[in-house]
Short mmCIF file of C-alpha atoms in Angstrom, two decimals:
data_model
loop_
_atom_site.label_atom_id
_atom_site.label_comp_id
_atom_site.label_asym_id
_atom_site.label_seq_id
_atom_site.Cartn_x
_atom_site.Cartn_y
_atom_site.Cartn_z
CA UNK A 260 44.53 -0.09 101.95
CA UNK A 261 44.49 -0.19 98.22
CA UNK A 262 46.89 -2.68 96.89
CA UNK A 263 48.70 -2.57 93.62
CA UNK A 264 46.48 -5.33 92.42
CA UNK A 265 43.47 -3.15 93.09
CA UNK A 266 45.10 -0.35 91.17
CA UNK A 267 45.90 -2.63 88.29
CA UNK A 268 42.36 -3.92 88.34
CA UNK A 269 40.96 -0.40 88.45
CA UNK A 270 43.22 0.85 85.71
CA UNK A 271 42.43 -2.19 83.65
CA UNK A 272 38.73 -1.53 84.05
CA UNK A 273 39.08 2.14 83.09
CA UNK A 274 41.20 1.32 80.07
CA UNK A 275 38.89 -1.50 79.06
CA UNK A 276 35.84 0.74 79.31
CA UNK A 277 37.63 3.43 77.32
CA UNK A 278 38.71 0.96 74.66
CA UNK A 279 35.26 -0.51 74.63
CA UNK A 280 33.74 2.92 74.03
CA UNK A 281 36.25 3.62 71.26
CA UNK A 282 35.52 0.22 69.84
CA UNK A 283 31.78 0.90 69.90
CA UNK A 284 32.29 4.30 68.30
CA UNK A 285 34.59 2.88 65.68
CA UNK A 286 32.22 -0.03 65.10
CA UNK A 287 29.30 2.34 64.83
CA UNK A 288 31.22 4.56 62.44
CA UNK A 289 32.29 1.50 60.45
CA UNK A 290 28.73 0.19 60.33
CA UNK A 291 27.40 3.58 59.29
CA UNK A 292 30.07 3.89 56.62
CA UNK A 293 29.48 0.33 55.49
CA UNK A 294 25.72 0.90 55.40
CA UNK A 295 26.25 4.11 53.44
CA UNK A 296 28.45 2.29 50.96
CA UNK A 297 25.97 -0.58 50.72
CA UNK A 298 23.07 1.84 50.19
CA UNK A 299 25.12 3.73 47.61
CA UNK A 300 25.89 0.51 45.77
CA UNK A 301 22.28 -0.59 46.05
CA UNK A 302 21.21 2.73 44.55
CA UNK A 303 23.73 2.30 41.76
CA UNK A 304 22.45 -1.23 41.12
CA UNK A 305 18.88 0.06 41.18
CA UNK A 306 19.74 2.81 38.71
CA UNK A 307 21.58 0.36 36.48
CA UNK A 308 18.59 -1.99 36.67
CA UNK A 309 16.20 0.85 35.82
CA UNK A 310 18.41 1.95 32.93
CA UNK A 311 18.70 -1.65 31.79
CA UNK A 312 14.96 -2.13 32.06
CA UNK A 313 14.35 1.12 30.18
CA UNK A 314 16.85 0.07 27.53
CA UNK A 315 15.29 -3.36 27.28
CA UNK A 316 11.83 -1.79 27.04
CA UNK A 317 13.10 0.76 24.52
CA UNK A 318 14.68 -1.93 22.39
CA UNK A 319 11.55 -4.06 22.69
CA UNK A 320 9.39 -1.09 21.63
CA UNK A 321 11.70 -0.35 18.70
CA UNK A 322 11.58 -3.99 17.62
CA UNK A 323 7.81 -4.10 18.03
CA UNK A 324 7.45 -0.89 16.00
CA UNK A 325 9.66 -2.35 13.27
CA UNK A 326 7.58 -5.53 13.17
CA UNK A 327 4.31 -3.56 13.10
CA UNK A 328 5.61 -1.26 10.34
CA UNK A 329 6.82 -4.25 8.33
CA UNK A 330 3.50 -6.06 8.73
CA UNK A 331 1.57 -2.91 7.79
CA UNK A 332 3.75 -2.55 4.69
CA UNK A 333 3.20 -6.22 3.82
CA UNK A 334 -0.53 -5.71 4.36
CA UNK A 335 -0.53 -2.66 2.07
CA UNK A 336 1.42 -4.55 -0.59
CA UNK A 337 -0.91 -7.54 -0.31
CA UNK A 338 -3.91 -5.21 -0.54
CA UNK A 339 -2.50 -3.52 -3.65
CA UNK A 340 -1.73 -6.91 -5.21
CA UNK A 341 -5.26 -8.09 -4.37
CA UNK A 342 -6.75 -4.92 -5.85
CA UNK A 343 -4.67 -5.31 -9.02
CA UNK A 344 -5.72 -8.96 -9.34
CA UNK A 345 -9.40 -8.10 -8.88
CA UNK A 346 -9.17 -5.23 -11.38
CA UNK A 347 -7.44 -7.46 -13.96
CA UNK A 348 -9.96 -10.27 -13.40
CA UNK A 349 -12.88 -7.84 -13.60
CA UNK A 350 -11.61 -6.31 -16.84
CA UNK A 351 -10.96 -9.76 -18.32
CA UNK A 352 -14.50 -10.89 -17.42
CA UNK A 353 -15.95 -7.69 -18.89
CA UNK A 354 -13.92 -8.27 -22.07
CA UNK A 355 -15.30 -11.82 -22.35
CA UNK A 356 -18.84 -10.50 -21.96
CA UNK A 357 -18.14 -7.89 -24.65
CA UNK A 358 -16.89 -10.65 -26.96
CA UNK A 359 -20.18 -12.47 -26.35
CA UNK A 360 -22.02 -9.23 -27.11
CA UNK A 361 -20.30 -8.64 -30.50
CA UNK A 362 -21.46 -12.09 -31.57
CA UNK A 363 -25.08 -11.40 -30.67
CA UNK A 364 -27.95 -10.06 -32.76
CA UNK A 365 -28.07 -7.02 -30.52
CA UNK A 366 -24.59 -6.00 -31.68
CA UNK A 367 -25.73 -5.38 -35.26
CA UNK A 368 -28.08 -2.63 -34.07
CA UNK A 369 -25.31 -1.14 -31.91
CA UNK A 370 -22.78 -1.17 -34.77
CA UNK A 371 -25.07 0.44 -37.33
CA UNK A 372 -26.23 3.05 -34.81
CA UNK A 373 -22.57 3.87 -34.02
CA UNK A 374 -21.73 4.22 -37.72
CA UNK A 375 -24.68 6.57 -38.31
CA UNK A 376 -24.05 8.74 -35.23
CA UNK A 377 -20.37 9.23 -36.00
CA UNK A 378 -20.80 9.95 -39.70
CA UNK A 379 -23.28 12.68 -38.79
CA UNK A 380 -20.57 14.39 -36.76
CA UNK A 381 -18.22 14.66 -39.74
CA UNK A 382 -17.71 17.76 -41.83
CA UNK A 383 -17.40 17.38 -45.59
CA UNK A 384 -14.20 15.62 -46.47
CA UNK A 385 -12.52 12.29 -47.16
CA UNK A 386 -12.49 9.65 -44.46
CA UNK A 387 -11.68 6.06 -43.73
CA UNK A 388 -14.36 4.09 -41.87
CA UNK A 389 -12.33 1.43 -40.09
CA UNK A 390 -14.09 -1.79 -39.07
CA UNK A 391 -13.05 -5.27 -38.04
CA UNK A 392 -12.71 -7.96 -40.68
CA UNK A 393 -15.30 -10.02 -38.79
CA UNK A 394 -17.81 -7.15 -38.83
CA UNK A 395 -17.17 -6.32 -42.49
CA UNK A 396 -17.81 -9.93 -43.51
CA UNK A 397 -21.05 -10.07 -41.50
CA UNK A 398 -22.43 -6.57 -42.05
CA UNK A 399 -20.91 -5.36 -45.34
CA UNK A 400 -24.27 -4.77 -47.01
CA UNK A 401 -25.73 -2.92 -43.99
CA UNK A 402 -22.64 -0.69 -43.68
CA UNK A 403 -22.61 0.18 -47.39
CA UNK A 404 -26.33 0.92 -47.29
CA UNK A 405 -25.77 3.33 -44.39
CA UNK A 406 -22.95 5.10 -46.30
CA UNK A 407 -25.42 6.00 -49.05
CA UNK A 408 -27.07 8.40 -46.59
CA UNK A 409 -23.84 10.42 -46.46
CA UNK A 410 -22.98 11.07 -50.06
CA UNK A 411 -21.76 14.59 -49.19
CA UNK A 412 -18.68 12.90 -47.71
CA UNK A 413 -16.26 10.53 -49.33
CA UNK A 414 -16.14 7.47 -47.07
CA UNK A 415 -13.86 4.56 -47.80
CA UNK A 416 -14.22 1.35 -45.79
CA UNK A 417 -10.99 0.02 -44.37
CA UNK A 418 -10.55 -3.31 -42.58
CA UNK A 419 -8.44 -3.12 -39.43
CA UNK A 420 -5.52 -5.45 -38.90
CA UNK A 421 -5.83 -4.80 -35.18
CA UNK A 422 -8.56 -6.51 -33.16
CA UNK A 423 -10.40 -3.82 -31.19
CA UNK A 424 -13.28 -6.14 -30.15
CA UNK A 425 -15.94 -4.20 -32.02
CA UNK A 426 -17.26 -0.76 -32.90
CA UNK A 427 -15.57 1.56 -35.40
CA UNK A 428 -12.77 4.07 -35.89
CA UNK A 429 -12.74 6.99 -38.32
CA UNK A 430 -9.68 8.77 -39.74
CA UNK A 431 -9.31 11.36 -42.45
CA UNK A 432 -7.13 10.59 -45.46
CA UNK A 433 -4.35 12.87 -44.18
CA UNK A 434 -4.28 11.15 -40.78
CA UNK A 435 -4.86 14.39 -38.85
CA UNK A 436 -8.36 13.57 -37.63
CA UNK A 437 -9.29 10.51 -35.60
CA UNK A 438 -12.41 9.19 -33.88
CA UNK A 439 -11.92 6.03 -31.85
CA UNK A 440 -15.30 4.55 -31.07
CA UNK A 441 -14.02 1.03 -30.72
CA UNK A 442 -15.18 -1.17 -27.86
CA UNK A 443 -11.53 -1.65 -26.82
CA UNK A 444 -11.17 2.12 -26.37
CA UNK A 445 -14.34 2.27 -24.29
CA UNK A 446 -13.07 -0.59 -22.12
CA UNK A 447 -9.75 1.21 -21.67
CA UNK A 448 -11.58 4.39 -20.65
CA UNK A 449 -13.54 2.40 -18.07
CA UNK A 450 -10.46 0.92 -16.38
CA UNK A 451 -10.00 3.87 -14.05
CA UNK A 452 -13.64 3.75 -12.95
CA UNK A 453 -13.40 -0.03 -12.49
CA UNK A 454 -10.28 0.50 -10.35
CA UNK A 455 -12.05 3.11 -8.20
CA UNK A 456 -15.02 0.78 -7.63
CA UNK A 457 -12.73 -2.09 -6.65
CA UNK A 458 -10.81 0.15 -4.21
CA UNK A 459 -14.06 1.33 -2.64
CA UNK A 460 -15.18 -2.27 -2.29
CA UNK A 461 -11.99 -3.32 -0.48
CA UNK A 462 -11.50 -0.22 1.72
#
């Protein structure tokens, strides 16, 4: 005969098993929900990390680009400064060599040849032959002798107050006509070519 104790025991077992099943289901559901939440949060963290990494990389790339651009600009400026210095030094050295030349015997032939060539180009008229004081003092007789070959033109010798290294300039009396065959003018004309050569050398 089944006693009440047996019934209680049986009922207890049934209820326990039922509760245990509910507990397992609830626990499973809780674990699944918890795992879902954890995975969701992990994904969020991963995305945040990726975004952060991308942002860090982006900022690093921007900074690197800024540094590279700045250094390239500094390099360009330094190159331009170097080119300017070389051009100035080159022109100064050429000028010194020209000053040596105008004090040489060879210069007398150059000066007289320049006077003759330029006077031949002139139409009849009245002109100033402009020379340096240094050249006039050294070559006055040679210059005047050359002028005798051009008696169809009125040529007046004028000493320049401006130092143009050497050579001559010619102007008409009215100041409308001008020939600048000074060595300074030729050096000035050569500056662009000197600059191009220096740039080619450094490129």
